[in-house]
Coordinates of C-alpha atoms in Angstrom, one line a residue:
Chain A
M202 CA 203.8 228.6 76.4
S203 CA 204.2 231.9 74.7
A204 CA 206.8 233.9 75.6
F205 CA 205.2 236.6 77.5
S206 CA 204.2 234.0 80.4
L207 CA 207.4 233.3 81.5
P208 CA 208.7 234.8 84.4
Y209 CA 210.2 238.5 84.3
S210 CA 210.0 237.5 80.2
R211 CA 208.1 241.2 79.5
S212 CA 210.8 242.6 81.6
A213 CA 213.4 241.1 79.5
A214 CA 211.2 242.4 77.1
V215 CA 211.9 246.1 77.9
A216 CA 215.1 246.3 78.8
A217 CA 216.2 245.0 75.3
L218 CA 214.3 247.5 74.0
L219 CA 216.3 249.8 75.7
V220 CA 220.0 248.4 74.9
A221 CA 218.5 248.1 71.3
G222 CA 217.4 252.1 72.1
A223 CA 220.7 253.1 73.9
W224 CA 222.9 251.4 71.5
L225 CA 220.9 252.7 68.2
G226 CA 220.7 256.5 69.5
L227 CA 224.9 256.6 70.6
S228 CA 225.7 254.6 66.9
D229 CA 225.7 256.5 63.7
W230 CA 222.4 255.2 63.3
R231 CA 221.1 258.4 64.6
L232 CA 222.4 261.2 62.3
Q233 CA 221.8 258.7 59.3
A234 CA 218.3 258.3 60.9
W235 CA 217.4 262.2 61.4
Q236 CA 219.3 263.3 57.4
E237 CA 216.5 260.4 55.9
L238 CA 213.9 262.2 57.5
L239 CA 214.5 265.6 56.3
P240 CA 211.9 264.9 53.5
L241 CA 209.5 264.1 55.4
F242 CA 209.5 266.9 57.7
E243 CA 209.6 268.9 54.0
W244 CA 206.6 266.9 52.9
M245 CA 205.0 267.9 56.0
E246 CA 204.7 271.3 55.5
T247 CA 203.5 270.6 52.0
T248 CA 200.5 268.6 53.3
P249 CA 197.1 270.7 54.0
L250 CA 197.8 270.6 57.8
G251 CA 201.0 272.2 56.7
V252 CA 199.7 274.9 54.5
A253 CA 196.5 275.5 57.3
G254 CA 199.0 276.1 60.1
K255 CA 201.2 278.7 57.8
T256 CA 198.3 280.4 56.3
W257 CA 196.0 280.9 59.3
G258 CA 198.2 282.3 62.0
A259 CA 194.7 282.3 64.2
V260 CA 194.1 278.8 63.3
F261 CA 197.5 278.0 65.0
A262 CA 196.8 279.4 67.5
L263 CA 193.2 278.1 68.3
V264 CA 195.5 274.4 68.0
Q265 CA 197.9 275.4 71.0
A266 CA 195.2 276.0 73.0
L267 CA 193.9 272.9 72.4
H268 CA 197.3 271.4 73.0
L269 CA 197.6 273.0 76.1
L270 CA 194.0 272.1 77.2
S271 CA 194.5 268.2 76.8
M272 CA 197.9 268.2 78.4
A273 CA 196.4 270.4 81.4
L274 CA 193.3 267.2 81.0
L275 CA 196.7 264.5 80.1
G276 CA 198.2 266.1 83.4
G277 CA 195.5 265.8 85.3
A278 CA 195.1 262.4 84.8
V279 CA 198.4 261.4 85.0
L280 CA 198.6 263.5 88.5
V281 CA 195.3 261.6 90.1
A282 CA 196.5 258.3 89.5
D283 CA 200.0 258.6 90.8
A284 CA 199.2 260.5 93.8
R285 CA 196.7 257.4 94.4
L286 CA 199.4 254.8 93.6
L287 CA 201.7 257.4 96.6
G288 CA 199.1 257.0 98.5
L289 CA 198.1 260.6 98.8
L290 CA 194.8 261.1 97.2
L291 CA 191.5 259.5 96.9
R292 CA 192.5 256.7 99.2
E293 CA 188.8 255.1 100.4
V294 CA 188.7 254.6 96.2
P295 CA 190.2 251.3 95.5
L296 CA 193.3 252.1 93.4
A297 CA 192.1 249.5 90.6
T298 CA 188.9 252.1 90.0
V299 CA 191.3 255.1 90.0
Q300 CA 193.6 253.3 87.8
Q301 CA 191.2 252.4 84.7
R302 CA 189.5 254.9 85.4
C303 CA 192.1 257.7 85.3
H304 CA 193.9 255.8 82.5
R305 CA 190.5 256.3 80.4
V306 CA 190.7 259.7 80.9
F307 CA 194.8 259.6 79.6
A308 CA 194.6 258.2 76.5
W309 CA 191.4 260.5 75.2
A310 CA 194.0 263.2 75.8
L311 CA 196.6 261.9 74.9
L312 CA 195.0 261.0 71.3
V313 CA 194.0 265.2 71.6
V314 CA 197.9 265.9 72.2
V315 CA 199.6 264.2 69.8
C316 CA 196.4 264.7 66.7
S317 CA 197.0 269.1 67.7
G318 CA 201.0 267.8 68.1
V319 CA 201.0 266.9 64.1
F320 CA 199.2 269.8 63.1
M321 CA 201.6 272.4 64.9
A322 CA 204.3 270.7 63.3
C323 CA 203.1 270.3 60.6
G324 CA 202.9 274.0 60.2
V325 CA 206.9 274.6 61.3
A326 CA 208.3 271.3 60.3
V327 CA 211.0 272.1 58.5
K328 CA 212.3 274.6 61.5
V329 CA 211.4 272.3 64.8
Y330 CA 213.8 269.8 62.7
Y331 CA 216.7 271.3 63.2
L332 CA 216.0 272.1 67.2
P333 CA 217.4 269.4 69.7
V334 CA 215.0 270.4 71.8
F335 CA 211.8 269.1 69.5
W336 CA 213.5 265.7 69.2
Y337 CA 214.3 265.5 72.9
K338 CA 210.7 265.9 73.7
M339 CA 210.1 263.0 71.0
L340 CA 212.2 261.2 73.1
A341 CA 210.6 261.7 76.2
L342 CA 207.3 261.4 74.5
A343 CA 208.0 258.1 73.1
V344 CA 209.1 257.0 76.3
G345 CA 206.5 257.8 78.2
V346 CA 203.8 255.6 76.0
V347 CA 206.1 253.3 76.1
F348 CA 206.4 253.6 80.0
V349 CA 202.4 253.4 80.3
Y350 CA 201.8 250.6 78.3
L351 CA 204.3 248.6 79.0
V352 CA 205.5 249.1 82.4
R353 CA 203.0 250.9 84.0
R354 CA 199.2 249.3 83.1
P355 CA 200.9 245.4 83.1
L356 CA 202.2 245.8 86.6
L357 CA 199.4 247.5 87.8
R358 CA 196.7 244.4 86.0
H359 CA 198.8 242.4 89.5
A360 CA 198.8 245.4 92.1
D361 CA 198.5 243.5 95.0
A362 CA 201.3 240.9 93.5
V363 CA 203.9 243.9 93.3
H364 CA 206.1 245.5 96.2
P365 CA 204.3 248.8 97.7
W366 CA 207.5 250.6 97.3
T367 CA 207.8 249.3 93.4
L368 CA 204.2 251.1 92.8
R369 CA 205.6 254.6 94.5
L370 CA 208.5 254.3 92.2
V371 CA 206.4 254.1 89.1
A372 CA 204.7 256.8 89.9
L373 CA 208.3 258.7 90.9
A374 CA 208.8 257.9 87.3
S375 CA 206.0 258.2 85.5
L376 CA 205.2 261.8 87.2
M377 CA 209.3 263.1 85.8
I378 CA 208.7 261.6 82.8
W379 CA 205.8 263.3 81.8
F380 CA 206.7 266.8 83.5
S381 CA 209.4 266.2 81.0
V382 CA 207.6 265.8 77.9
A383 CA 205.6 268.9 79.3
A384 CA 208.7 270.4 79.8
T385 CA 210.7 269.9 76.7
G386 CA 207.7 271.0 74.6
R387 CA 207.5 274.2 76.1
W388 CA 211.0 274.8 75.1
I389 CA 210.1 274.2 72.0
G390 CA 208.6 277.5 71.2
F391 CA 211.1 279.6 73.4
S392 CA 213.9 277.7 70.6
G393 CA 214.6 278.5 67.2
Chain B
M1024 CA 190.7 304.8 83.4
N1025 CA 193.0 303.8 80.0
R1026 CA 195.1 306.6 81.0
W1027 CA 195.3 305.4 84.3
I1028 CA 196.1 301.8 83.5
Y1029 CA 198.8 302.9 80.9
D1030 CA 200.7 305.1 83.7
F1031 CA 201.0 302.6 86.1
A1032 CA 202.1 299.4 83.6
V1033 CA 204.7 303.0 82.5
W1034 CA 205.3 303.0 86.2
V1035 CA 205.8 299.3 86.8
D1036 CA 208.0 299.5 83.7
G1037 CA 210.2 301.7 85.4
H1038 CA 211.2 299.1 88.0
D1039 CA 215.2 297.2 87.4
W1040 CA 213.5 293.8 88.6
S1041 CA 210.9 294.3 85.6
T1042 CA 213.5 295.0 83.5
A1043 CA 215.7 292.5 84.6
L1044 CA 213.1 289.5 84.6
H1045 CA 212.2 290.3 81.1
E1046 CA 215.6 290.2 79.8
S1047 CA 216.6 287.1 81.9
Y1048 CA 216.7 284.2 79.1
Y1049 CA 215.7 281.5 81.7
L1050 CA 214.9 282.7 84.7
Y1051 CA 211.7 284.9 82.3
N1052 CA 211.1 281.3 80.5
W1053 CA 211.3 279.4 83.7
V1054 CA 208.1 281.4 85.4
E1055 CA 206.0 281.2 82.2
S1056 CA 206.9 277.5 82.0
T1057 CA 206.0 277.0 85.4
H1058 CA 202.7 279.0 84.5
V1059 CA 201.8 276.7 81.6
L1060 CA 203.2 273.2 83.2
A1061 CA 200.5 274.0 86.6
L1062 CA 198.2 274.1 84.0
M1063 CA 198.0 270.5 84.9
I1064 CA 197.8 270.7 88.3
S1065 CA 195.4 273.6 88.4
L1066 CA 193.2 272.7 84.8
G1067 CA 194.0 268.9 85.4
M1068 CA 191.9 268.8 88.7
L1069 CA 189.0 271.4 87.3
F1070 CA 188.7 269.3 84.5
L1071 CA 188.7 265.6 86.2
I1072 CA 186.1 267.4 88.5
D1073 CA 183.6 268.8 86.0
L1074 CA 183.8 266.3 83.8
R1075 CA 183.3 264.1 86.4
M1076 CA 180.1 265.9 87.6
L1077 CA 178.9 266.0 83.6
G1078 CA 179.6 261.9 83.8
L1079 CA 182.1 262.0 81.4
A1080 CA 185.3 260.4 83.9
L1081 CA 185.5 258.5 86.6
T1082 CA 181.9 257.7 86.9
D1083 CA 182.7 255.0 89.4
V1084 CA 184.5 257.2 91.7
P1085 CA 182.1 259.0 94.2
A1086 CA 182.1 263.0 92.8
S1087 CA 182.2 264.4 96.5
A1088 CA 185.1 262.3 96.9
V1089 CA 186.3 264.0 93.7
A1090 CA 185.2 267.1 94.5
R1091 CA 186.3 267.0 97.5
R1092 CA 190.2 265.3 97.2
L1093 CA 191.0 267.1 94.1
N1094 CA 190.3 270.7 95.7
L1095 CA 193.6 271.3 97.2
P1096 CA 195.6 270.5 94.3
M1097 CA 193.9 272.9 92.1
L1098 CA 194.3 275.4 94.9
V1099 CA 197.7 274.7 94.9
G1100 CA 198.0 274.6 90.8
F1101 CA 195.9 277.7 90.9
S1102 CA 198.4 279.7 93.9
V1103 CA 201.4 278.6 91.5
M1104 CA 199.1 280.3 88.3
I1105 CA 198.6 283.5 90.2
V1106 CA 202.0 284.1 91.5
T1107 CA 204.2 283.4 87.8
G1108 CA 201.2 285.3 86.1
V1109 CA 201.9 288.4 87.9
L1110 CA 205.5 287.9 86.9
L1111 CA 205.1 287.6 83.6
F1112 CA 203.0 291.2 84.3
Y1113 CA 205.6 292.2 86.2
A1114 CA 208.3 291.1 83.5
I1115 CA 206.0 293.3 80.2
P1116 CA 203.7 295.4 81.9
V1117 CA 202.8 297.7 79.1
R1118 CA 202.3 295.2 77.1
T1119 CA 200.2 293.2 78.8
A1120 CA 198.0 296.1 80.4
Q1121 CA 197.2 297.1 76.6
S1122 CA 196.6 293.6 75.3
L1123 CA 193.0 293.1 74.2
W1124 CA 193.8 289.9 75.0
F1125 CA 195.1 289.6 78.2
R1126 CA 191.6 292.0 79.2
V1127 CA 188.8 289.8 78.0
K1128 CA 191.3 287.2 79.9
L1129 CA 190.7 288.8 83.5
V1130 CA 187.0 289.5 82.3
L1131 CA 186.6 285.9 81.9
L1132 CA 188.5 285.2 85.3
L1133 CA 186.2 286.9 87.0
L1134 CA 183.3 285.0 85.6
A1135 CA 184.8 281.4 86.3
A1136 CA 185.2 282.5 90.0
L1137 CA 181.7 284.0 90.3
N1138 CA 180.7 280.3 88.9
A1139 CA 183.2 278.7 91.1
W1140 CA 181.7 280.5 93.8
L1141 CA 177.6 279.4 92.4
F1142 CA 178.8 275.8 92.0
H1143 CA 180.7 275.7 95.6
R1144 CA 177.2 276.9 97.2
R1145 CA 175.3 274.4 95.4
L1146 CA 177.6 271.2 96.1
R1147 CA 177.1 271.7 99.9
A1148 CA 173.5 272.7 99.3
A1149 CA 172.6 269.0 97.1
P1150 CA 170.4 266.6 98.1
A1151 CA 172.5 263.6 100.3
G1152 CA 173.1 260.5 98.0
W1153 CA 173.4 262.2 94.7
E1154 CA 177.2 261.5 94.7
L1155 CA 177.2 257.8 93.9
A1156 CA 175.2 258.6 90.5
A1157 CA 177.2 258.6 87.3
R1158 CA 176.3 262.7 86.4
A1159 CA 175.2 265.0 89.5
P1160 CA 172.3 266.8 89.4
A1161 CA 171.7 269.4 86.6
R1162 CA 172.5 271.9 88.3
L1163 CA 175.9 271.2 89.1
R1164 CA 176.0 270.4 85.9
L1165 CA 175.3 273.5 84.7
G1166 CA 178.1 275.0 86.8
A1167 CA 180.2 272.2 85.3
A1168 CA 179.7 273.5 81.9
L1169 CA 180.6 276.7 82.5
S1170 CA 183.0 276.5 84.1
L1171 CA 185.0 274.1 81.1
V1172 CA 183.8 276.8 78.6
F1173 CA 185.2 280.1 80.9
W1174 CA 188.4 277.8 81.3
A1175 CA 189.1 276.8 77.9
L1176 CA 188.2 280.1 76.8
I1177 CA 191.1 281.6 79.3
V1178 CA 193.3 279.1 78.3
I1179 CA 193.0 280.3 74.5
C1180 CA 193.2 284.3 75.7
G1181 CA 196.3 283.1 77.3
R1182 CA 197.9 281.6 74.4
F1183 CA 196.5 284.4 72.0
I1184 CA 198.4 287.0 74.6
A1185 CA 201.7 285.9 72.6
Y1186 CA 200.8 287.5 69.2
D1187 CA 200.7 290.7 67.9
W1188 CA 197.8 291.3 66.0
F1189 CA 196.2 294.1 67.8
D1190 CA 198.9 295.5 69.5
C1191 CA 198.9 299.1 69.9
S1192 CA 201.4 299.5 67.8
A1193 CA 200.1 297.6 64.9
A1194 CA 197.5 300.3 64.5
P1195 CA 194.2 298.4 65.1
A1196 CA 190.8 299.4 64.1
P1197 CA 189.8 302.9 66.8
L1198 CA 187.0 300.6 68.6
I1199 CA 189.9 297.5 69.2
A1200 CA 192.2 300.3 70.5
T1201 CA 190.0 301.7 73.0
L1202 CA 189.4 298.1 74.0
A1203 CA 192.8 297.3 74.3
G1204 CA 193.3 300.6 75.9
C1205 CA 195.9 302.6 73.4
I1206 CA 196.8 306.0 74.2
D1207 CA 197.2 308.8 71.5
G1208 CA 201.1 309.6 70.7
Q1209 CA 202.1 307.1 73.7
A1210 CA 205.5 305.5 73.5
Q1211 CA 206.2 302.2 72.2
F1212 CA 207.2 299.5 74.3

């Protein structure tokens, strides 16, 4: 019997991940890891992506627009999937169909958002390295990805067996997480 | 025309609330963030409808259900975009009115609105039974593709407004200065 087929094993794994994350975040390890990451961010500015982002302002601005467009698509997929879980939208379409189809759009949009985000980060790597809001955003994004792949999708695979209120709470959590990712992301531009 | 727009923008700029909104760090940035985040509601829904018509997303959800159900949230999102967009103009009227990108963006918004109107006319006229197919009829697909292009350009222009490449204060080439509405000897804002 593999670990993941035990009852609540996935819940236990996610809880352990959260505890480990909180412990690392509150310990001295956080500062140490941040200091050790400085060379990585300095190197990012010297890569071709970093040089391109610094040299061609118009390319940087176009990638920003691409980042916004893919964010809109990602947000749309999240909103429709969550609104369906809350029973607000597309109730005449089976839940599993809406969730699967929206997830496919979400995954493509996430890919474009992350790629354009990496390009933008390379152009201004050392600047964002010193911005707390950049790290809040990375944290929110990490929580979002963990939530989607380790909590939400495994739960929805057995949606009929899950309590309806659990599904609604999943939708609310998802909306709050992705709002935080987008809002902290926008705030990077206002800082520094 | 450019003179009239400039005088109007200067008049708006004289409002106390315009200055107050511009100078409030949190209020201005929250209005601007709301404008950007509402993209996820307005363009998020619009992209899903357009991609569904093109057969690229939600293919086993009936196209008519997607178009009908996502329409309301999309319009709510666009309402937020308009209110926050007007507030953003109100906060920085002269520079925005003389932004080449802002002007191009307004023209593109008109084109996108016209395209949306045509799209909905074709949607109503479409023969029964098409909505279960993976792709919509060609006339609807054309409208959806144009919509994607217009809105991508609108977001690009919106993002470019923030950059000062062609600002009147940067003394752009005469043609660009005319298109952007720069007035000779104007006060710099």
